[in-house]
mmCIF file of C-alpha atoms and ligand atoms in Angstrom:
data_model
loop_
_atom_site.group_PDB
_atom_site.id
_atom_site.type_symbol
_atom_site.label_atom_id
_atom_site.label_comp_id
_atom_site.label_asym_id
_atom_site.label_seq_id
_atom_site.Cartn_x
_atom_site.Cartn_y
_atom_site.Cartn_z
ATOM 1 C CA MET E 1 -12.569 25.021 -11.341
ATOM 2 C CA LYS E 2 -8.841 24.271 -11.042
ATOM 3 C CA LYS E 3 -8.072 20.585 -11.480
ATOM 4 C CA LEU E 4 -6.105 18.667 -8.848
ATOM 5 C CA ASN E 5 -2.719 17.579 -10.205
ATOM 6 C CA VAL E 6 -2.182 13.901 -9.472
ATOM 7 C CA ALA E 7 0.391 11.177 -10.111
ATOM 8 C CA VAL E 8 0.621 7.409 -9.661
ATOM 9 C CA ILE E 9 3.562 5.408 -8.287
ATOM 10 C CA GLY E 10 3.488 1.776 -9.430
ATOM 11 C CA THR E 11 1.599 1.188 -12.652
ATOM 12 C CA GLY E 12 1.129 -2.571 -12.777
ATOM 13 C CA PHE E 13 -2.304 -4.194 -12.890
ATOM 14 C CA TRP E 14 -3.916 -1.845 -10.386
ATOM 15 C CA GLY E 15 -1.914 1.390 -10.714
ATOM 16 C CA ARG E 16 -2.778 1.447 -14.399
ATOM 17 C CA ASN E 17 -6.446 1.628 -13.403
ATOM 18 C CA HIS E 18 -5.712 4.542 -11.070
ATOM 19 C CA ALA E 19 -3.987 6.309 -13.978
ATOM 20 C CA ARG E 20 -6.939 5.639 -16.298
ATOM 21 C CA VAL E 21 -9.506 6.888 -13.788
ATOM 22 C CA TYR E 22 -7.515 10.048 -13.035
ATOM 23 C CA ARG E 23 -7.489 10.714 -16.788
ATOM 24 C CA GLU E 24 -11.253 10.196 -16.952
ATOM 25 C CA LEU E 25 -12.253 12.302 -13.945
ATOM 26 C CA PRO E 26 -13.079 15.937 -14.717
ATOM 27 C CA SER E 27 -11.612 17.041 -11.360
ATOM 28 C CA THR E 28 -8.100 15.591 -11.792
ATOM 29 C CA GLU E 29 -5.160 16.063 -14.143
ATOM 30 C CA LEU E 30 -2.709 13.158 -14.438
ATOM 31 C CA VAL E 31 0.673 14.901 -14.532
ATOM 32 C CA GLY E 32 2.974 11.902 -14.150
ATOM 33 C CA ILE E 33 3.331 8.196 -13.508
ATOM 34 C CA CYS E 34 6.255 6.260 -12.110
ATOM 35 C CA ASP E 35 7.236 2.617 -12.315
ATOM 36 C CA VAL E 36 10.621 1.026 -11.664
ATOM 37 C CA ASN E 37 9.942 -1.077 -14.742
ATOM 38 C CA ALA E 38 10.984 1.444 -17.432
ATOM 39 C CA GLU E 39 9.168 -0.293 -20.269
ATOM 40 C CA ARG E 40 5.936 -0.403 -18.278
ATOM 41 C CA ALA E 41 6.286 3.246 -17.265
ATOM 42 C CA LYS E 42 6.727 4.235 -20.898
ATOM 43 C CA ILE E 43 3.732 2.233 -22.140
ATOM 44 C CA VAL E 44 1.400 3.520 -19.412
ATOM 45 C CA ALA E 45 2.544 7.125 -19.839
ATOM 46 C CA GLU E 46 1.965 6.919 -23.588
ATOM 47 C CA GLN E 47 -1.446 5.324 -23.080
ATOM 48 C CA PHE E 48 -2.588 8.082 -20.751
ATOM 49 C CA ASN E 49 -0.697 10.930 -22.338
ATOM 50 C CA THR E 50 1.411 11.840 -19.349
ATOM 51 C CA LYS E 51 5.061 11.952 -18.267
ATOM 52 C CA ALA E 52 6.911 8.727 -17.362
ATOM 53 C CA TYR E 53 9.385 8.404 -14.496
ATOM 54 C CA THR E 54 11.323 5.432 -13.174
ATOM 55 C CA SER E 55 12.352 7.182 -9.958
ATOM 56 C CA SER E 56 9.657 8.428 -7.597
ATOM 57 C CA SER E 57 12.190 10.771 -5.927
ATOM 58 C CA ARG E 58 12.624 12.547 -9.257
ATOM 59 C CA MET E 59 8.914 12.681 -9.957
ATOM 60 C CA LEU E 60 8.111 14.016 -6.475
ATOM 61 C CA LYS E 61 10.371 17.032 -7.108
ATOM 62 C CA ASN E 62 7.673 18.288 -9.457
ATOM 63 C CA LYS E 63 6.020 21.072 -7.431
ATOM 64 C CA GLU E 64 2.891 20.869 -9.597
ATOM 65 C CA ILE E 65 1.891 17.505 -8.121
ATOM 66 C CA ASP E 66 -0.726 17.850 -5.361
ATOM 67 C CA ALA E 67 -1.612 14.235 -4.666
ATOM 68 C CA VAL E 68 -0.338 10.726 -5.409
ATOM 69 C CA SER E 69 -1.759 7.195 -5.529
ATOM 70 C CA ILE E 70 0.717 4.592 -4.288
ATOM 71 C CA CYS E 71 0.124 1.275 -6.066
ATOM 72 C CA THR E 72 3.473 -0.528 -5.808
ATOM 73 C CA TRP E 73 4.048 -4.051 -4.507
ATOM 74 C CA SER E 74 2.557 -4.311 -1.034
ATOM 75 C CA THR E 75 5.898 -4.431 0.790
ATOM 76 C CA VAL E 76 7.035 -1.164 -0.837
ATOM 77 C CA LEU E 77 3.830 0.844 -0.255
ATOM 78 C CA ALA E 78 4.855 2.394 3.069
ATOM 79 C CA LYS E 79 8.308 3.457 1.879
ATOM 80 C CA GLU E 80 6.842 5.215 -1.161
ATOM 81 C CA ALA E 81 3.963 6.725 0.824
ATOM 82 C CA PHE E 82 6.407 8.091 3.392
ATOM 83 C CA LYS E 83 8.580 9.634 0.686
ATOM 84 C CA THR E 84 5.505 11.194 -0.926
ATOM 85 C CA LEU E 85 4.212 12.696 2.327
ATOM 86 C CA LYS E 86 7.687 14.038 3.067
ATOM 87 C CA ALA E 87 7.586 15.719 -0.357
ATOM 88 C CA GLY E 88 4.395 17.526 0.771
ATOM 89 C CA LYS E 89 1.870 15.605 -1.365
ATOM 90 C CA HIS E 90 -1.466 14.110 -0.276
ATOM 91 C CA VAL E 91 -1.507 10.304 -0.402
ATOM 92 C CA LEU E 92 -3.861 7.498 -1.289
ATOM 93 C CA VAL E 93 -1.958 4.352 -0.397
ATOM 94 C CA GLU E 94 -3.252 1.010 -1.573
ATOM 95 C CA LYS E 95 -4.069 -1.733 0.914
ATOM 96 C CA PRO E 96 -2.456 -3.221 2.969
ATOM 97 C CA MET E 97 -0.966 0.278 3.537
ATOM 98 C CA ALA E 98 2.283 -0.994 5.111
ATOM 99 C CA THR E 99 4.255 -4.109 5.894
ATOM 100 C CA ASN E 100 3.700 -3.731 9.627
ATOM 101 C CA THR E 101 1.779 -1.582 12.088
ATOM 102 C CA ARG E 102 4.855 0.448 13.089
ATOM 103 C CA GLN E 103 5.207 1.694 9.500
ATOM 104 C CA ALA E 104 1.477 2.467 9.347
ATOM 105 C CA GLU E 105 1.726 4.506 12.556
ATOM 106 C CA GLN E 106 4.664 6.417 11.114
ATOM 107 C CA LEU E 107 2.642 7.290 8.005
ATOM 108 C CA ILE E 108 -0.267 8.586 10.096
ATOM 109 C CA LYS E 109 2.103 10.713 12.191
ATOM 110 C CA THR E 110 3.857 12.143 9.121
ATOM 111 C CA ALA E 111 0.546 13.012 7.432
ATOM 112 C CA GLU E 112 -0.709 14.713 10.599
ATOM 113 C CA GLU E 113 2.495 16.684 11.148
ATOM 114 C CA ASN E 114 2.375 17.971 7.578
ATOM 115 C CA ALA E 115 -1.417 18.517 7.492
ATOM 116 C CA LEU E 116 -1.769 16.175 4.516
ATOM 117 C CA HIS E 117 -4.533 13.768 3.556
ATOM 118 C CA LEU E 118 -3.766 10.100 4.015
ATOM 119 C CA THR E 119 -6.306 7.551 2.880
ATOM 120 C CA VAL E 120 -6.179 3.808 2.184
ATOM 121 C CA GLY E 121 -7.543 1.936 -0.853
ATOM 122 C CA PHE E 122 -10.395 0.076 0.828
ATOM 123 C CA LEU E 123 -12.448 0.129 -2.321
ATOM 124 C CA MET E 124 -15.416 -1.893 -1.035
ATOM 125 C CA ARG E 125 -16.642 1.067 1.004
ATOM 126 C CA PHE E 126 -17.544 2.829 -2.249
ATOM 127 C CA ILE E 127 -19.994 0.152 -3.367
ATOM 128 C CA PRO E 128 -23.520 1.585 -2.878
ATOM 129 C CA GLY E 129 -24.902 -1.792 -1.705
ATOM 130 C CA LEU E 130 -22.375 -1.875 1.134
ATOM 131 C CA GLN E 131 -23.240 1.688 2.093
ATOM 132 C CA HIS E 132 -26.911 0.600 2.146
ATOM 133 C CA ILE E 133 -25.995 -2.276 4.486
ATOM 134 C CA ARG E 134 -24.098 0.015 6.827
ATOM 135 C CA LYS E 135 -27.041 2.430 7.119
ATOM 136 C CA ALA E 136 -29.519 -0.438 7.592
ATOM 137 C CA VAL E 137 -27.383 -1.882 10.396
ATOM 138 C CA GLU E 138 -27.041 1.512 12.040
ATOM 139 C CA LYS E 139 -30.803 2.164 11.911
ATOM 140 C CA LYS E 140 -31.476 -1.415 13.077
ATOM 141 C CA GLU E 141 -33.615 -2.056 9.984
ATOM 142 C CA ILE E 142 -32.639 -5.733 10.205
ATOM 143 C CA GLY E 143 -33.158 -5.826 13.974
ATOM 144 C CA GLU E 144 -30.116 -6.559 16.119
ATOM 145 C CA LEU E 145 -26.948 -7.470 14.244
ATOM 146 C CA VAL E 146 -26.118 -11.124 14.938
ATOM 147 C CA CYS E 147 -23.371 -12.176 12.555
ATOM 148 C CA VAL E 148 -21.617 -11.202 9.331
ATOM 149 C CA THR E 149 -20.024 -13.642 6.891
ATOM 150 C CA ALA E 150 -17.709 -12.733 4.015
ATOM 151 C CA LYS E 151 -16.389 -14.964 1.278
ATOM 152 C CA ARG E 152 -13.650 -13.746 -1.071
ATOM 153 C CA VAL E 153 -12.131 -16.630 -2.992
ATOM 154 C CA SER E 154 -10.461 -17.019 -6.379
ATOM 155 C CA GLN E 155 -7.308 -18.329 -7.971
ATOM 156 C CA TRP E 156 -3.951 -16.895 -6.928
ATOM 157 C CA PRO E 157 -3.089 -13.778 -8.924
ATOM 158 C CA GLU E 158 0.531 -14.858 -9.425
ATOM 159 C CA ARG E 159 1.847 -11.315 -9.688
ATOM 160 C CA ILE E 160 1.221 -10.990 -5.912
ATOM 161 C CA GLY E 161 4.372 -12.476 -4.424
ATOM 162 C CA ASP E 162 5.219 -10.450 -1.352
ATOM 163 C CA VAL E 163 2.253 -10.966 1.012
ATOM 164 C CA GLY E 164 -0.211 -13.758 1.717
ATOM 165 C CA VAL E 165 -3.964 -13.914 1.306
ATOM 166 C CA VAL E 166 -4.649 -12.323 4.714
ATOM 167 C CA LYS E 167 -2.889 -9.021 4.042
ATOM 168 C CA ASP E 168 -3.744 -9.003 0.354
ATOM 169 C CA THR E 169 -7.345 -10.197 0.259
ATOM 170 C CA ALA E 170 -8.962 -10.813 3.667
ATOM 171 C CA ILE E 171 -7.920 -7.295 4.674
ATOM 172 C CA HIS E 172 -10.744 -5.920 2.487
ATOM 173 C CA ASP E 173 -13.270 -7.866 4.559
ATOM 174 C CA ILE E 174 -11.559 -6.991 7.823
ATOM 175 C CA ASP E 175 -12.166 -3.355 6.924
ATOM 176 C CA VAL E 176 -15.734 -4.104 5.780
ATOM 177 C CA MET E 177 -16.500 -5.682 9.165
ATOM 178 C CA ARG E 178 -15.276 -2.568 10.985
ATOM 179 C CA TYR E 179 -17.186 -0.358 8.558
ATOM 180 C CA ILE E 180 -20.610 -1.979 8.858
ATOM 181 C CA SER E 181 -20.564 -2.589 12.592
ATOM 182 C CA ASN E 182 -18.915 0.790 13.242
ATOM 183 C CA GLU E 183 -16.674 -0.808 15.845
ATOM 184 C CA SER E 184 -13.540 -2.889 16.042
ATOM 185 C CA PRO E 185 -13.529 -6.532 17.110
ATOM 186 C CA THR E 186 -12.109 -7.388 20.503
ATOM 187 C CA SER E 187 -10.523 -10.685 19.493
ATOM 188 C CA VAL E 188 -9.591 -12.778 16.495
ATOM 189 C CA TYR E 189 -9.145 -16.485 15.955
ATOM 190 C CA ALA E 190 -7.819 -17.704 12.608
ATOM 191 C CA LYS E 191 -6.725 -20.766 10.703
ATOM 192 C CA THR E 192 -4.474 -20.193 7.739
ATOM 193 C CA GLY E 193 -2.417 -22.484 5.577
ATOM 194 C CA SER E 194 -0.740 -22.981 2.284
ATOM 195 C CA MET E 195 -1.654 -25.563 -0.353
ATOM 196 C CA ARG E 196 0.069 -24.158 -3.449
ATOM 197 C CA HIS E 197 1.907 -21.006 -2.436
ATOM 198 C CA ARG E 198 5.499 -21.701 -1.371
ATOM 199 C CA GLN E 199 6.095 -18.675 0.815
ATOM 200 C CA PHE E 200 2.794 -17.374 2.168
ATOM 201 C CA GLU E 201 -0.627 -18.610 3.282
ATOM 202 C CA ASP E 202 -3.062 -19.075 0.405
ATOM 203 C CA TYR E 203 -6.176 -19.779 2.450
ATOM 204 C CA ALA E 204 -7.489 -18.270 5.650
ATOM 205 C CA GLN E 205 -10.574 -18.479 7.823
ATOM 206 C CA LEU E 206 -10.929 -15.738 10.408
ATOM 207 C CA MET E 207 -13.422 -15.359 13.208
ATOM 208 C CA LEU E 208 -13.745 -11.922 14.753
ATOM 209 C CA THR E 209 -15.658 -11.388 17.975
ATOM 210 C CA TYR E 210 -17.060 -8.184 19.383
ATOM 211 C CA GLU E 211 -17.726 -6.732 22.829
ATOM 212 C CA ASP E 212 -21.439 -7.652 22.754
ATOM 213 C CA GLU E 213 -20.907 -11.262 21.563
ATOM 214 C CA LYS E 214 -21.602 -10.580 17.851
ATOM 215 C CA SER E 215 -19.204 -12.281 15.499
ATOM 216 C CA ALA E 216 -17.934 -12.138 11.956
ATOM 217 C CA PHE E 217 -16.435 -14.829 9.729
ATOM 218 C CA ILE E 218 -14.095 -14.193 6.845
ATOM 219 C CA GLU E 219 -13.198 -16.888 4.347
ATOM 220 C CA SER E 220 -10.456 -16.018 1.850
ATOM 221 C CA ASN E 221 -8.382 -18.087 -0.487
ATOM 222 C CA TRP E 222 -6.333 -18.154 -3.669
ATOM 223 C CA LEU E 223 -7.387 -21.711 -4.497
ATOM 224 C CA THR E 224 -10.978 -21.727 -5.729
ATOM 225 C CA PRO E 225 -10.996 -21.857 -9.539
ATOM 226 C CA TYR E 226 -13.775 -19.284 -9.872
ATOM 227 C CA LYS E 227 -14.181 -15.896 -8.255
ATOM 228 C CA THR E 228 -16.747 -15.449 -5.474
ATOM 229 C CA ARG E 229 -17.021 -12.272 -3.421
ATOM 230 C CA THR E 230 -20.048 -12.113 -1.172
ATOM 231 C CA LEU E 231 -21.228 -10.717 2.119
ATOM 232 C CA THR E 232 -24.118 -11.964 4.265
ATOM 233 C CA VAL E 233 -25.343 -9.872 7.166
ATOM 234 C CA THR E 234 -27.675 -11.632 9.573
ATOM 235 C CA GLY E 235 -29.920 -9.567 11.787
ATOM 236 C CA SER E 236 -32.616 -10.688 14.237
ATOM 237 C CA ASP E 237 -35.348 -9.531 11.788
ATOM 238 C CA ALA E 238 -33.811 -9.879 8.315
ATOM 239 C CA ILE E 239 -30.838 -11.031 6.272
ATOM 240 C CA MET E 240 -28.982 -8.899 3.733
ATOM 241 C CA ARG E 241 -26.773 -10.357 1.014
ATOM 242 C CA LEU E 242 -24.400 -8.502 -1.280
ATOM 243 C CA ASP E 243 -22.590 -9.820 -4.333
ATOM 244 C CA TYR E 244 -19.560 -7.551 -4.750
ATOM 245 C CA ILE E 245 -19.032 -8.623 -8.352
ATOM 246 C CA THR E 246 -22.500 -7.848 -9.680
ATOM 247 C CA GLN E 247 -23.209 -5.313 -6.895
ATOM 248 C CA ASP E 248 -26.619 -7.009 -6.402
ATOM 249 C CA LEU E 249 -28.161 -6.592 -2.960
ATOM 250 C CA TRP E 250 -30.967 -8.735 -1.489
ATOM 251 C CA ILE E 251 -32.894 -8.159 1.719
ATOM 252 C CA GLU E 252 -35.071 -10.906 3.122
ATOM 253 C CA SER E 253 -37.354 -10.541 6.104
ATOM 254 C CA ALA E 254 -40.341 -12.554 7.353
ATOM 255 C CA LYS E 255 -42.641 -10.260 5.339
ATOM 256 C CA GLU E 256 -40.827 -9.622 2.081
ATOM 257 C CA SER E 257 -37.854 -10.068 -0.225
ATOM 258 C CA LEU E 258 -36.407 -6.848 -1.598
ATOM 259 C CA GLN E 259 -33.746 -6.133 -4.168
ATOM 260 C CA PRO E 260 -32.810 -2.439 -3.929
ATOM 261 C CA ARG E 261 -31.045 -1.265 -7.079
ATOM 262 C CA TYR E 262 -28.362 1.363 -7.439
ATOM 263 C CA PRO E 263 -26.896 2.635 -10.679
ATOM 264 C CA PHE E 264 -23.661 0.742 -11.366
ATOM 265 C CA ASN E 265 -20.637 2.938 -10.810
ATOM 266 C CA GLU E 266 -17.017 1.892 -10.955
ATOM 267 C CA PRO E 267 -15.950 1.818 -7.264
ATOM 268 C CA LEU E 268 -12.426 3.036 -8.141
ATOM 269 C CA LYS E 269 -13.913 6.072 -9.852
ATOM 270 C CA LEU E 270 -15.981 6.883 -6.764
ATOM 271 C CA GLU E 271 -12.934 6.341 -4.549
ATOM 272 C CA LEU E 272 -10.595 8.619 -6.505
ATOM 273 C CA GLN E 273 -13.295 11.233 -6.975
ATOM 274 C CA HIS E 274 -13.792 11.268 -3.196
ATOM 275 C CA PHE E 275 -10.026 11.506 -2.621
ATOM 276 C CA ALA E 276 -9.773 14.546 -4.917
ATOM 277 C CA GLU E 277 -12.886 16.157 -3.423
ATOM 278 C CA CYS E 278 -11.594 15.743 0.160
ATOM 279 C CA ILE E 279 -8.369 17.510 -0.785
ATOM 280 C CA THR E 280 -9.926 20.404 -2.660
ATOM 281 C CA GLU E 281 -12.734 20.899 -0.136
ATOM 282 C CA LYS E 282 -10.531 20.119 2.894
ATOM 283 C CA LYS E 283 -12.916 17.368 4.036
ATOM 284 C CA LYS E 284 -12.043 14.328 6.149
ATOM 285 C CA PRO E 285 -11.915 11.217 3.944
ATOM 286 C CA ILE E 286 -14.334 8.302 4.512
ATOM 287 C CA ILE E 287 -11.260 6.119 5.075
ATOM 288 C CA THR E 288 -8.458 7.476 7.225
ATOM 289 C CA GLY E 289 -4.937 6.278 7.931
ATOM 290 C CA SER E 290 -6.249 4.959 11.262
ATOM 291 C CA ASP E 291 -8.668 2.670 9.395
ATOM 292 C CA GLY E 292 -5.679 1.252 7.532
ATOM 293 C CA LEU E 293 -3.765 0.774 10.781
ATOM 294 C CA GLU E 294 -6.717 -0.915 12.520
ATOM 295 C CA ALA E 295 -7.159 -3.354 9.643
ATOM 296 C CA LEU E 296 -3.464 -4.157 9.703
ATOM 297 C CA ILE E 297 -3.542 -4.788 13.473
ATOM 298 C CA ILE E 298 -6.368 -7.291 12.959
ATOM 299 C CA ALA E 299 -4.620 -8.942 9.965
ATOM 300 C CA GLU E 300 -1.397 -9.369 11.960
ATOM 301 C CA ALA E 301 -3.325 -10.745 14.934
ATOM 302 C CA ALA E 302 -5.018 -13.260 12.615
ATOM 303 C CA LEU E 303 -1.647 -14.500 11.361
ATOM 304 C CA GLN E 304 -0.398 -14.724 14.929
ATOM 305 C CA SER E 305 -3.540 -16.567 16.018
ATOM 306 C CA SER E 306 -3.047 -19.185 13.351
ATOM 307 C CA ALA E 307 0.660 -19.586 14.125
ATOM 308 C CA ARG E 308 -0.020 -20.028 17.854
ATOM 309 C CA ASN E 309 -3.332 -21.830 17.480
ATOM 310 C CA ARG E 310 -5.122 -19.604 19.944
ATOM 311 C CA MET E 311 -7.429 -16.625 20.097
ATOM 312 C CA ILE E 312 -5.702 -13.234 20.136
ATOM 313 C CA LYS E 313 -7.162 -10.339 22.109
ATOM 314 C CA LEU E 314 -6.953 -7.016 20.305
ATOM 315 C CA ARG E 315 -5.824 -3.682 21.712
ATOM 316 C CA HIS E 316 -7.581 -0.567 20.400
HETATM 317 N N1 LIG C 401 -7.934 -1.878 -3.593
HETATM 318 C C1 LIG C 401 -7.992 -2.884 -4.431
HETATM 319 O O1 LIG C 401 -9.074 -3.388 -4.705
HETATM 320 C C2 LIG C 401 -6.733 -3.417 -5.061
HETATM 321 C C3 LIG C 401 -6.814 -4.247 -6.175
HETATM 322 C C4 LIG C 401 -5.616 -4.729 -6.731
HETATM 323 C C5 LIG C 401 -4.402 -4.382 -6.149
HETATM 324 N N2 LIG C 401 -4.370 -3.567 -5.062
HETATM 325 C C6 LIG C 401 -3.084 -3.187 -4.420
HETATM 326 O O2 LIG C 401 -2.329 -2.425 -5.366
HETATM 327 C C7 LIG C 401 -0.945 -2.701 -5.246
HETATM 328 C C8 LIG C 401 -0.394 -3.136 -6.591
HETATM 329 O O3 LIG C 401 -0.988 -4.339 -6.990
HETATM 330 P P1 LIG C 401 -0.894 -4.841 -8.501
HETATM 331 O O4 LIG C 401 -1.835 -5.961 -8.602
HETATM 332 O O5 LIG C 401 -1.044 -3.690 -9.416
HETATM 333 O O6 LIG C 401 0.607 -5.376 -8.554
HETATM 334 P P2 LIG C 401 1.585 -5.392 -9.823
HETATM 335 O O7 LIG C 401 2.705 -6.284 -9.447
HETATM 336 O O8 LIG C 401 0.800 -5.661 -11.059
HETATM 337 O O9 LIG C 401 2.092 -3.878 -9.906
HETATM 338 C C9 LIG C 401 2.996 -3.303 -9.016
HETATM 339 C C10 LIG C 401 3.851 -2.327 -9.807
HETATM 340 O O10 LIG C 401 4.637 -1.547 -8.909
HETATM 341 C C11 LIG C 401 5.914 -1.332 -9.511
HETATM 342 N N3 LIG C 401 6.825 -0.940 -8.434
HETATM 343 C C12 LIG C 401 7.309 -1.687 -7.416
HETATM 344 N N4 LIG C 401 8.072 -0.946 -6.587
HETATM 345 C C13 LIG C 401 8.081 0.312 -7.095
HETATM 346 C C14 LIG C 401 8.667 1.550 -6.690
HETATM 347 N N5 LIG C 401 9.415 1.647 -5.576
HETATM 348 N N6 LIG C 401 8.463 2.641 -7.458
HETATM 349 C C15 LIG C 401 7.715 2.578 -8.578
HETATM 350 N N7 LIG C 401 7.146 1.430 -9.023
HETATM 351 C C16 LIG C 401 7.294 0.325 -8.278
HETATM 352 C C17 LIG C 401 6.228 -2.656 -10.179
HETATM 353 O O11 LIG C 401 7.234 -2.529 -11.177
HETATM 354 C C18 LIG C 401 4.860 -3.027 -10.760
HETATM 355 O O12 LIG C 401 4.687 -2.502 -12.065
HETATM 356 C C19 LIG C 401 -0.826 -3.783 -4.157
HETATM 357 O O13 LIG C 401 -0.488 -3.185 -2.944
HETATM 358 C C20 LIG C 401 -2.219 -4.383 -4.069
HETATM 359 O O14 LIG C 401 -2.539 -4.854 -2.773
HETATM 360 C C21 LIG C 401 -5.510 -3.078 -4.525
#
């Protein structure tokens, strides 16, 4: 089977992992990486035995490249994704996809016009325990869904300097909430603030409400000295808990406590494998550009809610 030729733009902490996984996957061939930091580009290219570029425009001229992961700083993602789509390549753009919803809409339009795949790096959806939760909610195995609570706290990764905790971190849980309930919230109320970060919010509490009165809470911060990433889904008949770090899942009902086990797989590997498979088999990806846009709409509404100290109704 012919391998899919891929490249990575932005090879810092996260892009380097994309490069590594593309090297490891049997279905992909890493044909180039690009970073504006020349030294970094050289080191990463040497490590993964591929060609280094410092200009994405130059790299994108390579007709061999089929698909690209965009892993630059958050505020540059949309510009690079747009350039890549315009060059006729399929795109996986990291979250938060774009700086604003207008840019995200433009990316969706460009991908559609050029019949290219556009997906967003919402990695959590590839964790088997979360997929279990989604199915259980859909089949009402925990009764009626009542409430979902997510906690994603840790110290500030200081390399992130261009967005706050809502667009960087809470956005994962915003997407998770849409994924497991299979619908978008109708309103958001949020409190955000900054204790250490000079420019952006470093803590945020979001409350999302849905048409039928269900609600979801998201707690995110860059303050807690240890990393906690959990999800609790409360149904009328049972509660499910997921630890994203260990991937452990617990289900507790009146009758029993269960701990379903799934083989541990690196979520990024599953994500990139799926991206490559969707392109070669012309399948719709699990995560579309519209999912990225919806999450961004909710993240922006949360920031607005906090600034105005009132609930924001969402348009969908
Ligand atoms: N899905 C996830 O779980 C996950 C995890 C971590 C980071 N991310 C996302 O990945 C992106 C990168 O995060 P990071 O932690 O690796 O940041 P980082 O600062 O470590 O790396 C960003 C890299 O992009 C390079 N860069 C910036 N603009 C560029 C351009 N125009 N062309 C080429 N290179 C450019 C920088 O030189 C740097 O090396 C962010 O958008 C972040 O939100 C996603």
